[in-house]
């Protein structure tokens, strides 16, 4: 290659590098959001209007679920050969006698390939019957959910949850799929290798949600847990997975999705904060290959995220934001929750959400749709958990602690 050509190519590459942050610059200006039209959650692909819960359950719900599988999160294989579990560590007197600690290893096998999911769980000792539970899909440090309780993290305030009369469990996303674009296949996807090259194949977020479902399979065998009262909780990328888990697995009684933002609880078509192109570029291993065709092309999506929230209906769903987390688009999250109301209405469940986004720290903790925009940064805190507890109490009609 001659010198001149090399020089030209270098200049071009340098320019692209220099300007790439601008190519992905995100909008934070409400006046620049522009117009958009959401797909109607209650109109089928063939244009039929859905007016009853029967039509929703028989026609539109399966259709919407398939659209999300096909275009966004990928297939969700339900069959596997075996699930075995063993209690690796146990302390009946944990938390000064308040709780029963169990560390359980699940081994799920399919086609002779195993995946291991480790669960840490605390169960209140003073309950006479199986405990309702919260399950966190932990996307952050394992220290947050340490059985030793030597780090008391707000991300998983186990003592507070135990005091409120619920069991608390967690598993780490890396057991199901490492959160890495080069290694995410080393986990659940080894059980389903056909997914890897499929354009609608499962990716990391799908694998994390799948992991949550397997923990629920285990809960059904654990007499300490009331498997009919399990809330699945996730923060941010974990909150995208908690919504997808609750959409796919209707055994989850409640879903909490904290600061889940783009391709979680906030609307993709709203041009504010993180975009589909940005998320697909930063995290190519989270969603399907098909999803990449919606980069800068959100209007072509046959779904938007209000429809994911609606898939949780009639079960209660709680979505949140933090005031300084504009990346996750608080307004877009609130609007998505509002748009899901029409499906709850088919079940005669009246949403208590206000017409406009509520003020900061003004939570709506009445089912079926909970929402708050907490003062502060992108995080999962005691404030968030305390609201999830109130919401669950309201749903199960327990006294608020
Ligand atoms: C960000 C990502 C968000 C959210 C977040 C997190 O970098 O853009 O969509 O998932 O990470 O998981 O904390």
CSV table of C-alpha atoms and ligand atoms in Angstrom, one decimal:
chain,number,residue,atom,x,y,z
A,1,UNK,CA,0.0,0.0,0.0
A,2,UNK,CA,1.5,3.4,-0.9
A,3,UNK,CA,2.2,5.9,1.8
A,4,UNK,CA,-0.4,8.3,0.7
A,5,UNK,CA,-3.2,5.7,0.9
A,6,UNK,CA,-2.0,4.6,4.3
A,7,UNK,CA,-2.1,8.2,5.5
A,8,UNK,CA,-5.6,8.7,4.2
A,9,UNK,CA,-6.9,5.5,5.9
A,10,UNK,CA,-5.2,6.5,9.1
A,11,UNK,CA,-6.8,9.9,9.1
A,12,UNK,CA,-10.2,8.4,8.3
A,13,UNK,CA,-9.8,5.9,11.2
A,14,UNK,CA,-8.8,8.6,13.6
A,15,UNK,CA,-11.7,10.8,12.6
A,16,UNK,CA,-14.1,7.9,13.2
A,17,UNK,CA,-12.6,7.2,16.6
A,18,UNK,CA,-12.7,10.8,17.6
A,19,UNK,CA,-16.3,11.3,16.6
A,20,UNK,CA,-17.7,8.0,17.7
A,21,UNK,CA,-18.9,9.3,21.1
A,22,UNK,CA,-20.9,11.9,19.1
A,23,UNK,CA,-22.4,9.2,16.9
A,24,UNK,CA,-23.9,7.6,20.0
A,25,UNK,CA,-24.6,10.8,21.9
A,26,UNK,CA,-27.9,10.4,23.7
A,27,UNK,CA,-30.7,12.9,24.1
A,28,UNK,CA,-31.5,14.3,27.5
A,29,UNK,CA,-33.6,17.1,26.3
A,30,UNK,CA,-37.3,16.5,26.8
A,31,UNK,CA,-38.2,19.0,24.0
A,32,UNK,CA,-36.2,16.9,21.5
A,33,UNK,CA,-38.0,13.6,22.3
A,34,UNK,CA,-40.3,14.1,19.3
A,35,UNK,CA,-43.4,12.2,18.3
A,36,UNK,CA,-43.8,8.4,18.3
A,37,UNK,CA,-46.6,5.9,18.0
A,38,UNK,CA,-46.6,2.8,20.2
A,39,UNK,CA,-47.9,-0.5,19.0
A,40,UNK,CA,-51.3,-1.1,20.6
A,41,UNK,CA,-50.9,-3.9,23.1
A,42,UNK,CA,-54.6,-4.8,22.6
A,43,UNK,CA,-54.5,-5.0,18.8
A,44,UNK,CA,-53.2,-8.3,17.2
A,45,UNK,CA,-50.8,-8.4,14.3
A,46,UNK,CA,-53.8,-9.0,12.0
A,47,UNK,CA,-55.5,-5.9,13.3
A,48,UNK,CA,-58.1,-7.5,15.6
A,49,UNK,CA,-59.0,-5.5,18.7
A,50,UNK,CA,-58.8,-7.5,22.0
A,51,UNK,CA,-61.5,-6.8,24.5
A,52,UNK,CA,-61.6,-9.7,26.9
A,53,UNK,CA,-59.1,-11.4,29.1
A,54,UNK,CA,-59.9,-14.7,27.3
A,55,UNK,CA,-58.9,-13.1,24.0
A,56,UNK,CA,-55.8,-11.7,25.6
A,57,UNK,CA,-54.8,-15.0,27.1
A,58,UNK,CA,-55.6,-17.1,24.1
A,59,UNK,CA,-54.5,-14.9,21.2
A,60,UNK,CA,-52.7,-11.7,21.9
A,61,UNK,CA,-50.6,-12.7,25.0
A,62,UNK,CA,-48.9,-15.7,23.2
A,63,UNK,CA,-48.4,-13.4,20.1
A,64,UNK,CA,-46.7,-10.7,22.1
A,65,UNK,CA,-44.5,-13.2,24.0
A,66,UNK,CA,-43.4,-14.7,20.7
A,67,UNK,CA,-42.7,-11.2,19.3
A,68,UNK,CA,-40.4,-10.5,22.2
A,69,UNK,CA,-38.7,-13.9,21.8
A,70,UNK,CA,-38.2,-13.4,18.1
A,71,UNK,CA,-37.0,-9.8,18.0
A,72,UNK,CA,-35.6,-9.0,21.5
A,73,UNK,CA,-34.7,-11.6,24.1
A,74,UNK,CA,-34.6,-14.9,22.2
A,75,UNK,CA,-36.1,-18.3,22.6
A,76,UNK,CA,-36.7,-19.5,26.1
A,77,UNK,CA,-36.2,-23.3,26.1
A,78,UNK,CA,-38.4,-24.9,28.8
A,79,UNK,CA,-37.3,-28.5,28.6
A,80,UNK,CA,-34.3,-30.0,30.3
A,81,UNK,CA,-33.4,-33.5,31.4
A,82,UNK,CA,-32.8,-33.2,35.1
A,83,UNK,CA,-32.6,-30.8,38.1
A,84,UNK,CA,-30.7,-32.0,41.1
A,85,UNK,CA,-29.9,-30.0,44.2
A,86,UNK,CA,-27.8,-30.3,47.3
A,87,UNK,CA,-27.6,-28.2,50.4
A,88,UNK,CA,-23.9,-27.1,50.6
A,89,UNK,CA,-24.1,-25.2,53.9
A,90,UNK,CA,-26.8,-24.6,56.4
A,91,UNK,CA,-27.2,-22.6,59.6
A,92,UNK,CA,-30.5,-22.8,61.5
A,93,UNK,CA,-29.4,-20.0,63.8
A,94,UNK,CA,-28.3,-17.4,61.3
A,95,UNK,CA,-28.9,-13.6,62.0
A,96,UNK,CA,-28.8,-14.2,65.8
A,97,UNK,CA,-31.4,-16.9,65.5
A,98,UNK,CA,-33.9,-15.0,63.3
A,99,UNK,CA,-33.2,-16.9,60.1
A,100,UNK,CA,-32.4,-20.2,58.6
A,101,UNK,CA,-29.5,-20.0,56.1
A,102,UNK,CA,-29.3,-22.4,53.3
A,103,UNK,CA,-26.7,-22.4,50.5
A,104,UNK,CA,-28.0,-24.7,47.8
A,105,UNK,CA,-26.4,-25.8,44.6
A,106,UNK,CA,-28.6,-26.6,41.6
A,107,UNK,CA,-27.3,-28.8,38.9
A,108,UNK,CA,-29.5,-28.6,35.8
A,109,UNK,CA,-28.6,-31.1,33.0
A,110,UNK,CA,-29.7,-31.3,29.4
A,111,UNK,CA,-28.1,-33.5,26.7
A,112,UNK,CA,-25.5,-34.5,29.3
A,113,UNK,CA,-24.3,-30.9,29.8
A,114,UNK,CA,-24.7,-29.5,33.3
A,115,UNK,CA,-25.1,-25.9,34.5
A,116,UNK,CA,-24.6,-25.1,38.2
A,117,UNK,CA,-26.6,-22.4,39.9
A,118,UNK,CA,-25.8,-21.5,43.5
A,119,UNK,CA,-28.5,-20.1,45.7
A,120,UNK,CA,-28.0,-18.2,48.9
A,121,UNK,CA,-31.2,-18.1,50.9
A,122,UNK,CA,-32.5,-16.9,54.3
A,123,UNK,CA,-35.8,-18.1,55.7
A,124,UNK,CA,-37.5,-16.5,58.7
A,125,UNK,CA,-37.5,-18.8,61.7
A,126,UNK,CA,-40.7,-17.5,63.3
A,127,UNK,CA,-43.1,-18.6,60.5
A,128,UNK,CA,-45.3,-21.6,61.1
A,129,UNK,CA,-45.9,-22.1,57.4
A,130,UNK,CA,-43.8,-22.0,54.1
A,131,UNK,CA,-42.5,-18.5,53.6
A,132,UNK,CA,-43.3,-16.1,50.8
A,133,UNK,CA,-40.1,-15.1,49.2
A,134,UNK,CA,-38.1,-12.6,47.1
A,135,UNK,CA,-35.6,-13.8,44.6
A,136,UNK,CA,-32.9,-11.4,43.4
A,137,UNK,CA,-31.1,-12.0,40.1
A,138,UNK,CA,-27.8,-10.6,41.3
A,139,UNK,CA,-25.9,-8.7,38.5
A,140,UNK,CA,-23.4,-7.1,40.9
A,141,UNK,CA,-20.7,-8.3,43.2
A,142,UNK,CA,-21.3,-11.6,45.0
A,143,UNK,CA,-20.4,-9.8,48.2
A,144,UNK,CA,-23.8,-8.2,48.2
A,145,UNK,CA,-25.4,-11.6,48.8
A,146,UNK,CA,-22.8,-13.2,51.0
A,147,UNK,CA,-24.1,-15.9,53.3
A,148,UNK,CA,-21.6,-14.7,56.0
A,149,UNK,CA,-23.4,-11.3,56.2
A,150,UNK,CA,-20.0,-9.6,56.7
A,151,UNK,CA,-21.0,-7.1,54.1
A,152,UNK,CA,-24.4,-5.6,54.9
A,153,UNK,CA,-25.3,-4.2,51.5
A,154,UNK,CA,-28.4,-2.2,50.7
A,155,UNK,CA,-28.5,-4.1,47.4
A,156,UNK,CA,-29.8,-7.2,49.3
A,157,UNK,CA,-30.9,-6.1,52.8
A,158,UNK,CA,-31.6,-9.6,54.0
A,159,UNK,CA,-32.2,-8.7,57.6
A,160,UNK,CA,-34.9,-6.2,56.7
A,161,UNK,CA,-36.7,-8.7,54.5
A,162,UNK,CA,-36.5,-11.4,57.2
A,163,UNK,CA,-37.9,-8.9,59.7
A,164,UNK,CA,-40.8,-8.3,57.3
A,165,UNK,CA,-41.6,-12.0,57.3
A,166,UNK,CA,-40.3,-13.0,53.9
A,167,UNK,CA,-37.6,-15.3,52.8
A,168,UNK,CA,-34.9,-13.8,50.6
A,169,UNK,CA,-32.8,-15.7,48.0
A,170,UNK,CA,-30.3,-14.8,45.3
A,171,UNK,CA,-28.2,-16.3,42.6
A,172,UNK,CA,-25.5,-14.6,40.6
A,173,UNK,CA,-26.0,-14.0,36.9
A,174,UNK,CA,-22.5,-15.4,36.1
A,175,UNK,CA,-23.7,-18.9,37.0
A,176,UNK,CA,-26.2,-18.8,34.2
A,177,UNK,CA,-24.3,-16.7,31.7
A,178,UNK,CA,-21.1,-14.7,32.3
A,179,UNK,CA,-21.8,-11.0,31.6
A,180,UNK,CA,-19.2,-10.9,28.8
A,181,UNK,CA,-19.6,-10.8,25.1
A,182,UNK,CA,-16.9,-13.4,24.6
A,183,UNK,CA,-17.9,-15.9,27.3
A,184,UNK,CA,-21.6,-15.5,27.8
A,185,UNK,CA,-22.1,-18.9,26.1
A,186,UNK,CA,-20.4,-20.7,29.1
A,187,UNK,CA,-23.5,-21.6,31.1
A,188,UNK,CA,-27.1,-22.2,30.2
A,189,UNK,CA,-26.3,-22.0,26.5
A,190,UNK,CA,-24.1,-25.1,26.7
A,191,UNK,CA,-27.4,-27.0,27.4
A,192,UNK,CA,-29.0,-25.5,24.3
A,193,UNK,CA,-26.2,-25.1,21.7
A,194,UNK,CA,-28.7,-24.6,18.9
A,195,UNK,CA,-29.4,-21.2,20.3
A,196,UNK,CA,-26.0,-19.8,19.7
A,197,UNK,CA,-26.2,-19.4,15.9
A,198,UNK,CA,-29.9,-18.7,15.8
A,199,UNK,CA,-30.9,-15.1,15.0
A,200,UNK,CA,-33.6,-15.5,17.6
A,201,UNK,CA,-31.4,-17.5,20.0
A,202,UNK,CA,-31.3,-17.0,23.7
A,203,UNK,CA,-28.6,-14.6,24.9
A,204,UNK,CA,-27.3,-13.5,28.3
A,205,UNK,CA,-30.5,-11.7,29.6
A,206,UNK,CA,-32.5,-14.7,28.5
A,207,UNK,CA,-30.2,-17.1,30.3
A,208,UNK,CA,-30.4,-15.1,33.5
A,209,UNK,CA,-34.2,-15.2,33.3
A,210,UNK,CA,-34.0,-18.9,32.7
A,211,UNK,CA,-31.9,-19.3,35.8
A,212,UNK,CA,-34.6,-17.5,37.9
A,213,UNK,CA,-37.1,-20.1,36.6
A,214,UNK,CA,-34.9,-23.0,37.6
A,215,UNK,CA,-34.6,-21.5,41.1
A,216,UNK,CA,-38.4,-21.5,41.2
A,217,UNK,CA,-38.4,-25.1,40.1
A,218,UNK,CA,-36.3,-25.8,43.1
A,219,UNK,CA,-38.5,-23.7,45.4
A,220,UNK,CA,-41.4,-26.0,44.4
A,221,UNK,CA,-39.4,-28.8,46.1
A,222,UNK,CA,-38.4,-26.8,49.2
A,223,UNK,CA,-41.0,-27.1,51.9
A,224,UNK,CA,-39.7,-23.9,53.6
A,225,UNK,CA,-40.7,-21.8,50.7
A,226,UNK,CA,-44.2,-20.9,49.4
A,227,UNK,CA,-43.5,-21.3,45.7
A,228,UNK,CA,-46.8,-19.6,44.9
A,229,UNK,CA,-45.6,-16.4,46.5
A,230,UNK,CA,-42.3,-15.7,45.0
A,231,UNK,CA,-41.4,-12.2,43.8
A,232,UNK,CA,-38.6,-12.0,41.2
A,233,UNK,CA,-36.5,-8.9,41.6
A,234,UNK,CA,-33.7,-7.4,39.5
A,235,UNK,CA,-31.8,-4.2,39.2
A,236,UNK,CA,-30.9,-2.6,35.9
A,237,UNK,CA,-29.7,-5.4,33.6
A,238,UNK,CA,-31.0,-7.7,36.3
A,239,UNK,CA,-34.3,-5.8,36.1
A,240,UNK,CA,-34.5,-6.5,32.4
A,241,UNK,CA,-34.1,-10.1,33.2
A,242,UNK,CA,-36.7,-10.1,36.1
A,243,UNK,CA,-39.3,-8.7,33.7
A,244,UNK,CA,-38.5,-11.3,31.1
A,245,UNK,CA,-38.5,-14.1,33.7
A,246,UNK,CA,-42.0,-13.0,34.9
A,247,UNK,CA,-43.2,-12.7,31.3
A,248,UNK,CA,-42.1,-16.2,30.5
A,249,UNK,CA,-42.8,-17.9,33.8
A,250,UNK,CA,-46.3,-17.1,35.1
A,251,UNK,CA,-45.5,-19.0,38.3
A,252,UNK,CA,-43.7,-15.8,39.6
A,253,UNK,CA,-46.3,-14.1,41.8
A,254,UNK,CA,-44.8,-10.6,41.6
A,255,UNK,CA,-42.2,-8.9,39.5
A,256,UNK,CA,-40.0,-6.0,40.6
A,257,UNK,CA,-37.8,-4.3,38.0
A,258,UNK,CA,-35.5,-1.6,39.5
A,259,UNK,CA,-34.0,1.1,37.3
A,260,UNK,CA,-34.1,-1.3,34.3
A,261,UNK,CA,-34.2,1.4,31.6
A,262,UNK,CA,-33.7,0.6,28.0
A,263,UNK,CA,-35.1,-2.8,26.9
A,264,UNK,CA,-36.3,-3.1,30.5
A,265,UNK,CA,-39.2,-1.1,31.7
A,266,UNK,CA,-38.7,2.1,29.6
A,267,UNK,CA,-40.1,2.8,26.2
A,268,UNK,CA,-37.6,2.2,23.3
A,269,UNK,CA,-39.4,4.6,21.0
A,270,UNK,CA,-38.9,7.5,23.3
A,271,UNK,CA,-35.7,9.2,22.3
A,272,UNK,CA,-34.3,9.9,25.7
A,273,UNK,CA,-31.3,8.3,27.5
A,274,UNK,CA,-30.0,5.0,26.4
A,275,UNK,CA,-31.0,3.9,22.9
A,276,UNK,CA,-31.4,0.4,21.3
A,277,UNK,CA,-28.3,1.1,19.2
A,278,UNK,CA,-26.3,2.1,22.2
A,279,UNK,CA,-27.3,-0.9,24.2
A,280,UNK,CA,-26.7,-3.3,21.3
A,281,UNK,CA,-23.3,-1.8,20.8
A,282,UNK,CA,-22.2,-1.9,24.4
A,283,UNK,CA,-23.7,-5.2,25.2
A,284,UNK,CA,-24.0,-7.3,22.0
A,285,UNK,CA,-24.4,-10.4,24.1
A,286,UNK,CA,-27.6,-9.4,25.9
A,287,UNK,CA,-30.2,-9.6,23.2
A,288,UNK,CA,-30.9,-11.5,19.9
A,289,UNK,CA,-29.0,-11.0,16.7
A,290,UNK,CA,-32.4,-9.9,15.3
A,291,UNK,CA,-32.6,-7.0,17.8
A,292,UNK,CA,-29.6,-5.4,16.1
A,293,UNK,CA,-31.8,-4.5,13.1
A,294,UNK,CA,-33.6,-2.0,15.3
A,295,UNK,CA,-30.5,0.1,15.9
A,296,UNK,CA,-31.7,3.6,15.2
A,297,UNK,CA,-34.8,2.0,13.9
A,298,UNK,CA,-37.0,1.6,17.0
A,299,UNK,CA,-40.2,2.5,15.1
A,300,UNK,CA,-39.9,-0.8,13.1
A,301,UNK,CA,-40.1,-2.9,16.3
A,302,UNK,CA,-43.4,-4.8,16.5
A,303,UNK,CA,-43.3,-4.3,20.3
A,304,UNK,CA,-42.3,-1.7,22.8
A,305,UNK,CA,-41.6,-2.2,26.5
A,306,UNK,CA,-45.1,-1.4,27.8
A,307,UNK,CA,-46.0,-4.7,26.2
A,308,UNK,CA,-43.4,-6.5,28.3
A,309,UNK,CA,-44.8,-5.0,31.5
A,310,UNK,CA,-48.3,-6.1,30.3
A,311,UNK,CA,-47.1,-9.7,30.0
A,312,UNK,CA,-46.9,-9.7,33.8
A,313,UNK,CA,-50.6,-9.1,34.1
A,314,UNK,CA,-52.7,-9.9,36.0
A,315,UNK,CA,-49.8,-10.4,38.5
A,316,UNK,CA,-48.5,-7.3,40.3
A,317,UNK,CA,-45.5,-5.5,38.8
A,318,UNK,CA,-43.4,-2.8,40.3
A,319,UNK,CA,-41.1,-0.6,38.2
A,320,UNK,CA,-38.7,2.1,39.5
A,321,UNK,CA,-36.4,4.8,38.6
A,322,UNK,CA,-33.8,7.0,40.4
A,323,UNK,CA,-34.0,10.8,39.9
A,324,UNK,CA,-30.4,11.1,38.7
A,325,UNK,CA,-30.5,8.1,36.5
A,326,UNK,CA,-31.7,9.8,33.3
A,327,UNK,CA,-29.9,7.2,31.2
A,328,UNK,CA,-32.8,4.8,32.2
A,329,UNK,CA,-35.4,7.4,31.2
A,330,UNK,CA,-37.7,7.8,34.3
A,331,UNK,CA,-40.5,9.4,32.2
A,332,UNK,CA,-40.3,6.6,29.6
A,333,UNK,CA,-40.6,4.0,32.4
A,334,UNK,CA,-43.7,5.6,33.9
A,335,UNK,CA,-45.3,5.9,30.5
A,336,UNK,CA,-44.6,2.3,29.8
A,337,UNK,CA,-46.3,1.3,33.0
A,338,UNK,CA,-49.3,3.5,32.2
A,339,UNK,CA,-49.6,1.9,28.8
A,340,UNK,CA,-49.7,-1.5,30.4
A,341,UNK,CA,-52.9,-0.5,32.4
A,342,UNK,CA,-55.2,-1.5,29.6
A,343,UNK,CA,-54.3,-5.2,30.0
A,344,UNK,CA,-54.8,-5.1,33.8
A,345,UNK,CA,-58.2,-3.5,33.1
A,346,UNK,CA,-59.2,-6.7,31.2
A,347,UNK,CA,-58.9,-8.4,34.6
A,348,UNK,CA,-60.8,-5.6,36.3
A,349,UNK,CA,-57.7,-4.6,38.1
A,350,UNK,CA,-57.6,-0.9,38.5
A,351,UNK,CA,-54.3,0.8,38.4
A,352,UNK,CA,-53.5,3.4,41.0
A,353,UNK,CA,-50.9,5.2,38.9
A,354,UNK,CA,-51.5,9.0,38.6
A,355,UNK,CA,-52.0,10.5,35.2
A,356,UNK,CA,-48.6,12.1,35.2
A,357,UNK,CA,-45.2,10.9,36.6
A,358,UNK,CA,-45.4,11.3,40.4
A,359,UNK,CA,-43.0,13.6,42.2
A,360,UNK,CA,-39.6,12.2,43.4
A,361,UNK,CA,-40.0,9.9,46.4
A,362,UNK,CA,-43.8,9.6,46.0
A,363,UNK,CA,-44.2,5.9,45.6
A,364,UNK,CA,-47.3,4.1,44.4
A,365,UNK,CA,-47.3,0.9,46.4
A,366,UNK,CA,-50.8,-0.3,45.6
A,367,UNK,CA,-51.1,-3.2,43.2
A,368,UNK,CA,-51.4,-4.0,40.4
A,369,UNK,CA,-48.8,-1.5,39.1
A,370,UNK,CA,-46.3,0.0,41.5
A,371,UNK,CA,-43.9,2.8,40.6
A,372,UNK,CA,-41.5,5.2,42.2
A,373,UNK,CA,-38.8,7.6,41.2
A,374,UNK,CA,-36.4,7.6,44.2
A,375,UNK,CA,-34.1,10.6,44.9
A,376,UNK,CA,-30.6,9.5,44.0
A,377,UNK,CA,-28.5,7.5,41.6
A,378,UNK,CA,-28.8,4.3,39.6
A,379,UNK,CA,-28.8,1.7,42.4
A,380,UNK,CA,-30.9,-0.8,44.3
A,381,UNK,CA,-31.3,0.5,47.9
A,382,UNK,CA,-33.2,-0.1,51.1
A,383,UNK,CA,-35.7,2.5,50.0
A,384,UNK,CA,-36.5,0.4,46.9
A,385,UNK,CA,-36.7,-2.8,48.9
A,386,UNK,CA,-38.9,-1.2,51.6
A,387,UNK,CA,-41.4,-0.2,48.8
A,388,UNK,CA,-41.3,-3.7,47.3
A,389,UNK,CA,-42.2,-5.1,50.7
A,390,UNK,CA,-45.1,-2.7,51.1
A,391,UNK,CA,-46.3,-3.6,47.7
A,392,UNK,CA,-46.1,-7.3,48.4
A,393,UNK,CA,-47.8,-6.8,51.7
A,394,UNK,CA,-50.6,-5.0,50.0
A,395,UNK,CA,-50.9,-7.7,47.5
A,396,UNK,CA,-50.9,-10.5,50.0
A,397,UNK,CA,-52.9,-8.3,52.5
A,398,UNK,CA,-50.4,-8.6,55.2
A,399,UNK,CA,-50.0,-5.9,57.8
A,400,UNK,CA,-47.4,-3.4,56.6
A,401,UNK,CA,-44.4,-3.8,59.0
B,1,LIG,C1,-25.6,0.3,31.7
B,1,LIG,C2,-26.5,-0.1,30.7
B,1,LIG,C3,-27.9,-0.1,31.2
B,1,LIG,C4,-28.0,-0.9,32.5
B,1,LIG,C5,-26.8,-0.7,33.4
B,1,LIG,C6,-26.6,-1.7,34.6
B,1,LIG,O1,-24.3,0.5,31.3
B,1,LIG,O2,-26.4,0.8,29.6
B,1,LIG,O3,-28.8,-0.6,30.3
B,1,LIG,O4,-28.2,-2.2,32.3
B,1,LIG,O5,-25.6,-0.8,32.7
B,1,LIG,O6,-26.9,-2.9,34.4
B,1,LIG,O7,-26.2,-1.2,35.6
